[in-house]
Coordinates of C-alpha atoms in Angstrom, one line a residue:
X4 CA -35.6 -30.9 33.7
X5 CA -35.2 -27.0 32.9
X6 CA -32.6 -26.7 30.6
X7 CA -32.3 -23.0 30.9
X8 CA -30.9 -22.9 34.6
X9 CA -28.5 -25.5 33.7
X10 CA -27.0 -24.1 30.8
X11 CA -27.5 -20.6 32.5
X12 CA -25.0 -21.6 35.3
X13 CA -22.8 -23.5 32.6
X14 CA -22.3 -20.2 31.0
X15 CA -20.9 -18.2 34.8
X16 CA -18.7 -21.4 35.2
X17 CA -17.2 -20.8 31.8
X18 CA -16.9 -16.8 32.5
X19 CA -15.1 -17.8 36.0
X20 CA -12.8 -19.9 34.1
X21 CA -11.9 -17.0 32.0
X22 CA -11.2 -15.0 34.7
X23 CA -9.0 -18.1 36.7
X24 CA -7.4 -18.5 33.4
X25 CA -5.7 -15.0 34.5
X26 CA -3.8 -16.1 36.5
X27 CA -1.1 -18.3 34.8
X28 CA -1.5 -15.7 32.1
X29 CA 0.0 -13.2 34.4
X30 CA 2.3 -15.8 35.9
X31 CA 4.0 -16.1 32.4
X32 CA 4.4 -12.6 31.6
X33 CA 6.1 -12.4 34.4
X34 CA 8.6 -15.3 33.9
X35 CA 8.2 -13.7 29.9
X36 CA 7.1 -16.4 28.7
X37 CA 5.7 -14.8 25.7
X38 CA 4.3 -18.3 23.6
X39 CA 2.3 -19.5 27.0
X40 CA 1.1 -15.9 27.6
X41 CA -0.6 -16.7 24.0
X42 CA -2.1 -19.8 24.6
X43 CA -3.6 -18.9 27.4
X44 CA -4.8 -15.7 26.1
X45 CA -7.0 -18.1 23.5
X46 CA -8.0 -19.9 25.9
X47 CA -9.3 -17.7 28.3
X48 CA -11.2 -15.7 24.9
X49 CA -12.6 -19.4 24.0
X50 CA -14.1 -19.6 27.7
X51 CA -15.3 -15.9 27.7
X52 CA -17.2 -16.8 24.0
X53 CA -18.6 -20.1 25.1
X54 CA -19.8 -18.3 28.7
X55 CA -21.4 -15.4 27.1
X56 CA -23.1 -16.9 24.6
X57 CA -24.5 -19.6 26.9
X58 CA -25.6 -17.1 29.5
X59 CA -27.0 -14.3 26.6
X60 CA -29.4 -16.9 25.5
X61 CA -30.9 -18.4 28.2
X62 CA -31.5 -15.5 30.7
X63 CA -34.7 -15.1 30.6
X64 CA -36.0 -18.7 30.2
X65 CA -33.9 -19.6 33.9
X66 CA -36.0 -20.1 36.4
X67 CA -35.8 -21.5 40.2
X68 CA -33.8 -24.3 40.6
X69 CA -34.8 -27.2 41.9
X70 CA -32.3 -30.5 43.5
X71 CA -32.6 -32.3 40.1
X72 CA -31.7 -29.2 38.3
X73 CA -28.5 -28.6 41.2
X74 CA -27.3 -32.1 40.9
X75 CA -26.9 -31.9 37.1
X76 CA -25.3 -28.9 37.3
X77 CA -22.8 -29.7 39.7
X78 CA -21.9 -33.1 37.1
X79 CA -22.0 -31.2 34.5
X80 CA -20.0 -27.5 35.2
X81 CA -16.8 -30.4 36.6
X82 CA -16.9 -31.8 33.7
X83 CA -16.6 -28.2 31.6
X84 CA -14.5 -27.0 33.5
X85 CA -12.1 -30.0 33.3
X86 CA -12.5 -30.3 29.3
X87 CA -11.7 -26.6 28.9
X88 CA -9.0 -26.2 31.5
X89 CA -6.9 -29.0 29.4
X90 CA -7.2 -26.6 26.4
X91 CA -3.8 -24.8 27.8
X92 CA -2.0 -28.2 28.6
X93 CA -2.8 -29.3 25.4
X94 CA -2.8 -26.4 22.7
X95 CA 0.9 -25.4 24.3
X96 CA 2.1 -28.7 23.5
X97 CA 3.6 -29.6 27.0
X98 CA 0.8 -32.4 27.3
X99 CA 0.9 -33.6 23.5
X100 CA -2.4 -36.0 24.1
X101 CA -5.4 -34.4 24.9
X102 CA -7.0 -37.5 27.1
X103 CA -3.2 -37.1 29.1
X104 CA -4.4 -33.3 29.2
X105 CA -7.6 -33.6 30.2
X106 CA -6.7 -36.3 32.9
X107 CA -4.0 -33.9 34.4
X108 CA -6.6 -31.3 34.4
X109 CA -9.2 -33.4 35.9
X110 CA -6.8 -34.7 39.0
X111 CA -6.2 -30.8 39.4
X112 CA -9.7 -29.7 40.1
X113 CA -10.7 -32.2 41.9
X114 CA -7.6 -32.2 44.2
X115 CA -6.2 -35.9 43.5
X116 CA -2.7 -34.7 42.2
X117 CA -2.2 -38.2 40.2
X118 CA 0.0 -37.2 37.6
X119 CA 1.1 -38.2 34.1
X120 CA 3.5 -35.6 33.9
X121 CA 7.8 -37.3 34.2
X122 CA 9.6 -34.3 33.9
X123 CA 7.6 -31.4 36.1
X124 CA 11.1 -28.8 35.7
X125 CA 10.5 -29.0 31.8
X126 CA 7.0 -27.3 31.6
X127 CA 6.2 -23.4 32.0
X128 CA 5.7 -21.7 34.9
X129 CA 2.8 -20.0 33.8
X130 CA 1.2 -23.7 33.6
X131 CA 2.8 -25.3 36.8
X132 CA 1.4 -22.1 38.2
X133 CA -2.6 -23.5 36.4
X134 CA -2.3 -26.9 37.5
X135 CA -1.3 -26.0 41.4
X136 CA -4.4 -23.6 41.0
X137 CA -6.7 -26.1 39.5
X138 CA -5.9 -27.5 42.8
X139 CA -6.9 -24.5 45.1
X140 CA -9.9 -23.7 42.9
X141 CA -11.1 -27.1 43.3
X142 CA -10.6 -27.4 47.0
X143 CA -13.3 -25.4 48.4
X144 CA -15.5 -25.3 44.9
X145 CA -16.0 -23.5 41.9
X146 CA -20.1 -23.5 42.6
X147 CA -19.4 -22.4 46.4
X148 CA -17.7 -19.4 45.1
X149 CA -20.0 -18.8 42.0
X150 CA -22.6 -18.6 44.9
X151 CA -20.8 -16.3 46.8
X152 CA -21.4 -13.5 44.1
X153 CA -24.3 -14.6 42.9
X154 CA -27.8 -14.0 45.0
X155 CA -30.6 -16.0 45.0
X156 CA -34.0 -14.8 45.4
X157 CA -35.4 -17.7 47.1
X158 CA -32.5 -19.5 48.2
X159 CA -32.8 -22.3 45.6
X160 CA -28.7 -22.0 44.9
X161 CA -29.2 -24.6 48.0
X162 CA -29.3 -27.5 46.0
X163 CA -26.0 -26.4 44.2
X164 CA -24.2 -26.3 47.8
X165 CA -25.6 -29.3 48.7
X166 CA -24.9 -31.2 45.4
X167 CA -20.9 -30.0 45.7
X168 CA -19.9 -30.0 49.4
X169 CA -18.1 -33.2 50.7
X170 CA -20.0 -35.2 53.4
X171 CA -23.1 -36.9 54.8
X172 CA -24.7 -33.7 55.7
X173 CA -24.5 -29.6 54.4
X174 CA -26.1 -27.2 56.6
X175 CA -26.0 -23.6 56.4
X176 CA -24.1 -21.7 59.0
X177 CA -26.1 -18.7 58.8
X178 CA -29.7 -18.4 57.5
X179 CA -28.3 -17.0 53.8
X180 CA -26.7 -20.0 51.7
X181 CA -24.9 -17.1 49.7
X182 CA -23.9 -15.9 53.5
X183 CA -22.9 -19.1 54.2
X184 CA -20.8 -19.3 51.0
X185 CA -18.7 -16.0 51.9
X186 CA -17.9 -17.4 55.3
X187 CA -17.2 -20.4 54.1
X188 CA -14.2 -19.1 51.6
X189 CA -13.1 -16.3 53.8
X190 CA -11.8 -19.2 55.9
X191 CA -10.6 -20.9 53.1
X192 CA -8.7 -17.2 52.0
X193 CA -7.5 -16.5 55.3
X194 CA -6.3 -20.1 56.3
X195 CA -4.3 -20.0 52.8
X196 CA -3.0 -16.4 53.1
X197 CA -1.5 -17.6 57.2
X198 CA 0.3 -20.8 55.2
X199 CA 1.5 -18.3 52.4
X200 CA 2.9 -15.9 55.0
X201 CA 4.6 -18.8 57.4
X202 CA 6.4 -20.8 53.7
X203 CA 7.9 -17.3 52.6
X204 CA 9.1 -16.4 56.5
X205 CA 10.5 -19.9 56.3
X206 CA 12.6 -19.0 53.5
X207 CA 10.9 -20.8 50.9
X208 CA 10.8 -19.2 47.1
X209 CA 7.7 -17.3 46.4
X210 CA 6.9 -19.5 43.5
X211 CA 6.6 -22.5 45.2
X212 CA 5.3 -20.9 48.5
X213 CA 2.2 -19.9 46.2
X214 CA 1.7 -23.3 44.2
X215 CA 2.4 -25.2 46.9
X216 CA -0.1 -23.4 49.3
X217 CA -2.4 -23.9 46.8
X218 CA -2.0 -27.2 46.7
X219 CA -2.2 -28.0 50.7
X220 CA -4.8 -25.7 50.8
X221 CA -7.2 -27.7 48.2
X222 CA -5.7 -31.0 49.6
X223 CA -4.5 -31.5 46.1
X224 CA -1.0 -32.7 45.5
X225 CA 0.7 -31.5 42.6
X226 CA 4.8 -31.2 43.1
X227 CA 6.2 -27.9 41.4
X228 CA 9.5 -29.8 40.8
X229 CA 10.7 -33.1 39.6
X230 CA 12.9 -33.4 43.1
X231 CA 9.4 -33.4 44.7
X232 CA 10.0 -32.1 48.6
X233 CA 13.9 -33.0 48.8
X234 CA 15.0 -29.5 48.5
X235 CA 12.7 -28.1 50.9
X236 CA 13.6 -27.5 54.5
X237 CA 12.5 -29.3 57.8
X238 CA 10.5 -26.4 58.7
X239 CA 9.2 -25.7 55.5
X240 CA 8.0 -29.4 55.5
X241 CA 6.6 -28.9 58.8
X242 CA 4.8 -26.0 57.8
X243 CA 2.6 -28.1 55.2
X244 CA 2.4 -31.0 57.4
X245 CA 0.2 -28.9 59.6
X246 CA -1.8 -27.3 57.4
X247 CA -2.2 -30.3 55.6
X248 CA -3.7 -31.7 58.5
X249 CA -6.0 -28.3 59.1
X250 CA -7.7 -28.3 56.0
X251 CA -8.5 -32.0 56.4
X252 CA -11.0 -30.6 59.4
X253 CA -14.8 -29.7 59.0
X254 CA -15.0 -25.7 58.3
X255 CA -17.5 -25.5 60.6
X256 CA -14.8 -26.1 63.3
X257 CA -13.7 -22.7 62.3
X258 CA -16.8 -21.1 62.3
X259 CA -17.5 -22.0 65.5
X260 CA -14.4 -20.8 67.2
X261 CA -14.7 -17.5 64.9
X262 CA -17.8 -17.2 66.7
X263 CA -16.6 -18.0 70.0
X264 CA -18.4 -21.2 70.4
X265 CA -15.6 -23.0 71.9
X266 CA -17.3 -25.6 73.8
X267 CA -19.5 -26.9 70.8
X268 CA -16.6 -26.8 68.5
X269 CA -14.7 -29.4 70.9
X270 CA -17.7 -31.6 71.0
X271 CA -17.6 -32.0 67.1
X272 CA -17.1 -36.0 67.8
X273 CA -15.5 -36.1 64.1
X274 CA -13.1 -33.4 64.5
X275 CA -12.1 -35.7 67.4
X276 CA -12.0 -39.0 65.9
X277 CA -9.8 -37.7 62.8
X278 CA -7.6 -36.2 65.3
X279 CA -7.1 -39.4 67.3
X280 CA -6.8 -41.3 64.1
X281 CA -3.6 -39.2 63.0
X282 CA -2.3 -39.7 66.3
X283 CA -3.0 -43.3 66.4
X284 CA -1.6 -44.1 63.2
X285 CA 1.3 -41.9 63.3
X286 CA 2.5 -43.4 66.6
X287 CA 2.0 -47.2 65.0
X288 CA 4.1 -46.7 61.9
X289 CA 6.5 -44.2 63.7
X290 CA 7.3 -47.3 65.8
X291 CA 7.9 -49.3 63.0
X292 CA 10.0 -47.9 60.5
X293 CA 12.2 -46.3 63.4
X294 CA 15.1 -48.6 62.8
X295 CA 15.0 -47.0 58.8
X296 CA 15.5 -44.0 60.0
X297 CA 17.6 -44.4 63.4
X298 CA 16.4 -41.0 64.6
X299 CA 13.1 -40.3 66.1
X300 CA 13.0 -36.7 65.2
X301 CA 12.8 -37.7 61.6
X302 CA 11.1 -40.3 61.7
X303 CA 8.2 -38.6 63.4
X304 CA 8.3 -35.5 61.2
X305 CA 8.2 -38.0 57.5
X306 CA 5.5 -40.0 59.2
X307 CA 3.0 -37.2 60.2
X308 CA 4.3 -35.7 57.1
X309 CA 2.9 -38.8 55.2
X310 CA -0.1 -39.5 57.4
X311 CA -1.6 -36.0 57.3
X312 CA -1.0 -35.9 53.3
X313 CA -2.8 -39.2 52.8
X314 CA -5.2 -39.3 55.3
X315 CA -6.5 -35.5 53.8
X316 CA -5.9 -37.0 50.4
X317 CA -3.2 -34.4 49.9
X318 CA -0.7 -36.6 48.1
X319 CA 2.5 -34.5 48.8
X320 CA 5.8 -36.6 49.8
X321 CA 9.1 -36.6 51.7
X322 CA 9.8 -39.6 51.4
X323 CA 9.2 -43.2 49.5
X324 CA 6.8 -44.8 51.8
X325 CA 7.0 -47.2 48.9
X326 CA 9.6 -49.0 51.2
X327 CA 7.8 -48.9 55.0
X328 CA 7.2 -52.1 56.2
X329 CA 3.4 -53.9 55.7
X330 CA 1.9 -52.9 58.8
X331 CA 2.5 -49.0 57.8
X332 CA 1.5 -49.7 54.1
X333 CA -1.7 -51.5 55.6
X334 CA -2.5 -48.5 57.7
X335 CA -1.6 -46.0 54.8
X336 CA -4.0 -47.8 52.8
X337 CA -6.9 -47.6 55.4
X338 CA -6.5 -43.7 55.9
X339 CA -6.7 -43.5 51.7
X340 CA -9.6 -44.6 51.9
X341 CA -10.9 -43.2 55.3
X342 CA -10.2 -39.5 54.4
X343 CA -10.7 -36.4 55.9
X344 CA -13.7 -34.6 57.8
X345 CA -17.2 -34.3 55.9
X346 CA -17.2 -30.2 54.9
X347 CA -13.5 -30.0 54.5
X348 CA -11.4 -29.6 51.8
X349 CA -10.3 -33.4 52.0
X350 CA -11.8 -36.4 50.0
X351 CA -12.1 -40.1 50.8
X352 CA -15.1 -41.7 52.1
X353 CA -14.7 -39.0 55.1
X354 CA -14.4 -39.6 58.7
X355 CA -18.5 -38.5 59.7
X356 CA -19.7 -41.2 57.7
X357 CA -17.2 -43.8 59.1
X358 CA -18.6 -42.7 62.7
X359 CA -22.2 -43.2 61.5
X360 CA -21.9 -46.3 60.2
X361 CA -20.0 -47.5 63.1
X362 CA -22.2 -46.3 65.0
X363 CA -25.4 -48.1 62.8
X364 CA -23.9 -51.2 63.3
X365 CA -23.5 -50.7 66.9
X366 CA -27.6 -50.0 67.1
X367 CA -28.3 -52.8 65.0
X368 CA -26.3 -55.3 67.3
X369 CA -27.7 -53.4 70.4
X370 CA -31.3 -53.5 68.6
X371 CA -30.4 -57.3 68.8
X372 CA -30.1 -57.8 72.0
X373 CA -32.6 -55.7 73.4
X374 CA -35.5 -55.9 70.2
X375 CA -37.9 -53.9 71.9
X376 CA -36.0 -50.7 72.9
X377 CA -35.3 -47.5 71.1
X378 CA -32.2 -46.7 69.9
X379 CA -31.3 -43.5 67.4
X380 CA -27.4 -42.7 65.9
X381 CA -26.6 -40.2 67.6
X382 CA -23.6 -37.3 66.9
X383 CA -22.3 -34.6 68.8
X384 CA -25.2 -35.5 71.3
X385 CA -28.0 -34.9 68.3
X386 CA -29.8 -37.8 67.0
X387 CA -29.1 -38.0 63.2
X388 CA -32.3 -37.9 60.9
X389 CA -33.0 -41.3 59.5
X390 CA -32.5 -39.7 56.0
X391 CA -28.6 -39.2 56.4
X392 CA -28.1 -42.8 57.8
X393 CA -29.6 -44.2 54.9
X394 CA -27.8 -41.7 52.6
X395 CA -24.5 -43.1 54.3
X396 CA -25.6 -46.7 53.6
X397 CA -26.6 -46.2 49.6
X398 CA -22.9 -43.9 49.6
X399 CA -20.9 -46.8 51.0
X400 CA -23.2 -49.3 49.1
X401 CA -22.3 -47.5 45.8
X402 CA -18.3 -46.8 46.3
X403 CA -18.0 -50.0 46.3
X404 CA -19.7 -50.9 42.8
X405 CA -18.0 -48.4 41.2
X406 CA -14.1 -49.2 43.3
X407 CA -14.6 -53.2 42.1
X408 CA -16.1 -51.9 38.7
X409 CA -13.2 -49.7 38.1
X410 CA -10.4 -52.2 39.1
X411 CA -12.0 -55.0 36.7
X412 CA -11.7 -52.0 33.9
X413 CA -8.1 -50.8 34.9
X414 CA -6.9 -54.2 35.4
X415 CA -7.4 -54.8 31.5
X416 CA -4.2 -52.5 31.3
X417 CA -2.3 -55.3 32.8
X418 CA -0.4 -54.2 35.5
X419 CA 0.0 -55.8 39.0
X420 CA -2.7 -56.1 41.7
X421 CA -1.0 -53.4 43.7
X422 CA -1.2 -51.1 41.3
X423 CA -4.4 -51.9 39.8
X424 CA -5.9 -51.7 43.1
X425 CA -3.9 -48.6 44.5
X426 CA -4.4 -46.5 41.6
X427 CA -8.2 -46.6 41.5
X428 CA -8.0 -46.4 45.4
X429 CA -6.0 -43.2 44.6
X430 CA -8.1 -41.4 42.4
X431 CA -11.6 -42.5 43.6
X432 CA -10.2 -40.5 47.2
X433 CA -8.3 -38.5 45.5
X434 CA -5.4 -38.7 47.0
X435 CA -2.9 -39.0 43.9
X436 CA -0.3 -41.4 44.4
X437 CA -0.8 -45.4 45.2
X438 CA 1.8 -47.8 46.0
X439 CA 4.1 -50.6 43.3
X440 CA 3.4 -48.8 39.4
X441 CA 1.9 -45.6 40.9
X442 CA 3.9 -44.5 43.9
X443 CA 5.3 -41.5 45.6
X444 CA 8.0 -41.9 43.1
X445 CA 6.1 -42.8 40.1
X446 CA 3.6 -42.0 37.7
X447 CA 0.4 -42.7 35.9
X448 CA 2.2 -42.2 32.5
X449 CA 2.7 -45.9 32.1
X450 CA -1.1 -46.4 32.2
X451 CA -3.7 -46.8 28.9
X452 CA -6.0 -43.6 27.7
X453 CA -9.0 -45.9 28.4
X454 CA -7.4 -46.6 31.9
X455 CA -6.8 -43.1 32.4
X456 CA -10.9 -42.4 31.2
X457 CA -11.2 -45.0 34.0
X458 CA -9.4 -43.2 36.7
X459 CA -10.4 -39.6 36.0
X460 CA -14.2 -40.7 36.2
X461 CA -13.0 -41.9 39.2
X462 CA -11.7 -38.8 40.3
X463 CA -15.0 -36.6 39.5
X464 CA -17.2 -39.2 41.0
X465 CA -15.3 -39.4 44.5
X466 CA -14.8 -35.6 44.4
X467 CA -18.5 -34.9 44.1
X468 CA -19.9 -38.0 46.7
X469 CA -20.2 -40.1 43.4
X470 CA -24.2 -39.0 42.6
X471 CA -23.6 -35.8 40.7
X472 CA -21.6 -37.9 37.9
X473 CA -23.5 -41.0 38.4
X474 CA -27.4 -39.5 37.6
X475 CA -25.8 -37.6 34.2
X476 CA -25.7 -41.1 33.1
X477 CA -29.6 -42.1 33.8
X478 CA -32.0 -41.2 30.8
X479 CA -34.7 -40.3 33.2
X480 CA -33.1 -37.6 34.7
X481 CA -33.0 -35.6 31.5
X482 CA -36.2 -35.5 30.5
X483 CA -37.6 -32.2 30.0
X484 CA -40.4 -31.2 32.9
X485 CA -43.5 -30.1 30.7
X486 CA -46.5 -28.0 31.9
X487 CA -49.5 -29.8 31.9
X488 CA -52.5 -28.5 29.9
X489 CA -55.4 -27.0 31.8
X490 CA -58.8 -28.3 31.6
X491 CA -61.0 -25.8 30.0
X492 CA -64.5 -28.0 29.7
X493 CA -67.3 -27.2 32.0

């Protein structure tokens, strides 16, 4: 293990949280809010200290990264950023508990958008305007953009893209990973700036047009008012729905269509199949909660309303699905845990590696029936390495450990099944609300600080594909690589 890459990139994480700690500072000046504007000038001189000192010292003992080296440091610059970006939550009072601070801080950046917070109106602007951030920051990846800047002589900053980027598979688009990092967030820019323009030409505040673009943009979740959506407009509801829905898609989608590649950007088989499942679903529950609402119109627009937010792990609400019938909770419940497209913003156990293992089974039974023939998964009319369909296996192999591990540890809180089950359902997709105790319209106040340890492990593990956080907790991978001695005798 070299130490001095890791804490060499540890240091730029801190030094880009300085700089995103900006932000709200700005945000609070301008709503003079002249005691936040303080806090988060400490804060953002505690990140610049810890950055600079951690980068000044190990400079020239870095040296190439390898994927040990990349997986460690994707666990590990989370986790920092997390425990420093509760240091404003925290030191301003508006989270009294640091472990409620630190959860809050965690669901930002990983774009879950559970919440302990009862009273959203009562805290700043300058730190509704952080957490909605956390959310936007989080979405595409503080690494991804670290390694847009940043060039690598050899291309090693590889193993950080593919340690951080959601799905079965990361590929660059263009030979450069660093190239492939700038295309990757000037979609992510330009897809947020088009939301930003269509809220505010919609009529919506600019306040809430930015945090909540943020937050559709990183799939997060996190309301800007205690009302939630109710005072927003049809349109303006429409508006997220959509996008909602478009960030949920595999960026490389885009980057086909930028190029002009029309024809292999409709074959993407997974683009498809999330498409068809939001049409599927939506029609299904439309169908059956019509008689609440006695209108189609509205019915249609709350349910693709609440299928895109959940099935991108969004978390945003118009209404308390709380109340839908079974068959729609049942469905709601599947698309939790389904999720979005592999290289989106979304989370869940994403929709490419649902197709593969559907489509495993399929050669296994066909493998069957016909032992002696030849059979490869296949996608988008490629045959998938062998690799990646037993990567998929392990993935879905250990999400469930660590979903029945967590419920057993949550369930020591004593709440009900529903919400035992829901909230860990909700936070190791990150999607932010469950159902019963932790709905739409509640909270995960109620909840213990070890149950909330629980959940926001949770929420780091599904955000990074579970390995990053699971292999800082194996001895083996921290021990220190040592040259061997030469052989100087005859």
């Amino acid at each position: 293990m070299n130490l001095g890459i890791i804490l060499y990139v540890l240091g730029m994480v801190c030094m880009f949280e300085a700089g995103f700690l900006l932000l709200p500072l700005f945000t609070a000046f301008l709503y003079q809010e002249y005691n936040i504007v303080q806090v988060y000038g400490i804060c953002i001189v505690i990140c610049m200290v810890i950055g600079l000192i951690l980068v000044m010292t190990t400079r020239k003992n870095r040296a190439d990264m390898k994927p040990k080296e990349g997986v460690a440091i994707v666990g590990l610059s989370w986790l920092v950023l997390s425990l420093l970006g509760a240091l404003p939550f925290f030191l301003s009072g508006e989270i009294p508990h640091y472990i409620d601070a630190f959860f809050e801080t965690v669901s930002g950046f990983t774009t879950t958008g559970s919440t302990i917070l009862t009273d959203v109106d009562a805290m700043s602007y300058g730190s509704r305007m952080w957490r909605s951030f956390t959310h936007w920051v989080g979405g595409m990846g503080v690494l991804v953009f670290l390694l847009a800047l940043l060039p690598s002589k050899n291309g090693s900053f590889m193993n950080l893209m593919m340690a951080e980027s959601p799905g079965p598979d990361v590929s660059k688009l263009v030979p450069k990973v660093r190239d492939t990092a700038k295309y990757l967030y000037w979609i992510y820019i330009g897809m947020t700036a088009i939301q930003l323009i269509l809220l505010l030409l919609a009529g919506m505040q600019v306040f809430d047009a930015v945090t909540l673009t943020f937050g559709t943009a990183g799939t997060g979740g996190f309301a800007v008012r205690s009302s939630g959506f109710e005072d927003y407009t049809i349109l303006q509801q429409g508006i997220i729905a959509v996008f909602m829905m478009l960030f949920g898609i595999n960026f490389n989608f885009y980057f086909l269509l930028i190029k002009g590649k029309l024809k292999d950007a409709f074959k993407m088989e997974e683009v498809l199949t999330y498409l068809g499942i939001i049409v599927a679903v939506t029609a299904v529950i439309v169908i059956s909660v019509y008689p609440m609402f006695n209108n189609l119109f509205y019915a249609i627009h709350h349910v693709f309303f609440t299928v895109s937010s959940l099935i991108t792990t969004t978390g945003y609400a118009t209404v308390d699905f709380n109340l839908w019938p079974s068959i729609a909770l049942v469905l709601l419940v599947t698309i939790m845990f389904i999720g979005a497209c592999a290289g989106s913003t979304g989370g869940g156990i994403k929709v490419g590696r649902i197709n593969i293992m559907v489509k495993g089974i399929v050669k296994e039974f066909y493998t069957l029936f016909h032992p002696r023939s030849v059979k490869k998964v296949r996608m988008d009319g490629r045959p998938i390495a062998h690799d990646v369909v037993r990567s998929t296996n392990v993935f879905i192999a250990l999400y469930l450990l660590i979903f029945v591990g967590s419920v057993i540890l949550v369930s020591l809180n004593g709440k009900d099944l529903v919400t035992t089950f829901t909230a860990v359902a909700a936070t190791l997709n990150n999607i932010g609300p469950g159902l019963a105790g932790v709905g739409p319209m509640s909270n995960f106040s109620e909840l213990s600080y070890f149950s909330k340890l629980v959940l926001s492990f949770d929420m780091l593990a599904g955000r990074l594909e579970l390995l990053p956080i699971i292999m800082l907790l194996i001895p083996s991978m921290w021990k220190v690589s040592r040259k061997p001695r030469q052989n100087l005798k005859g």
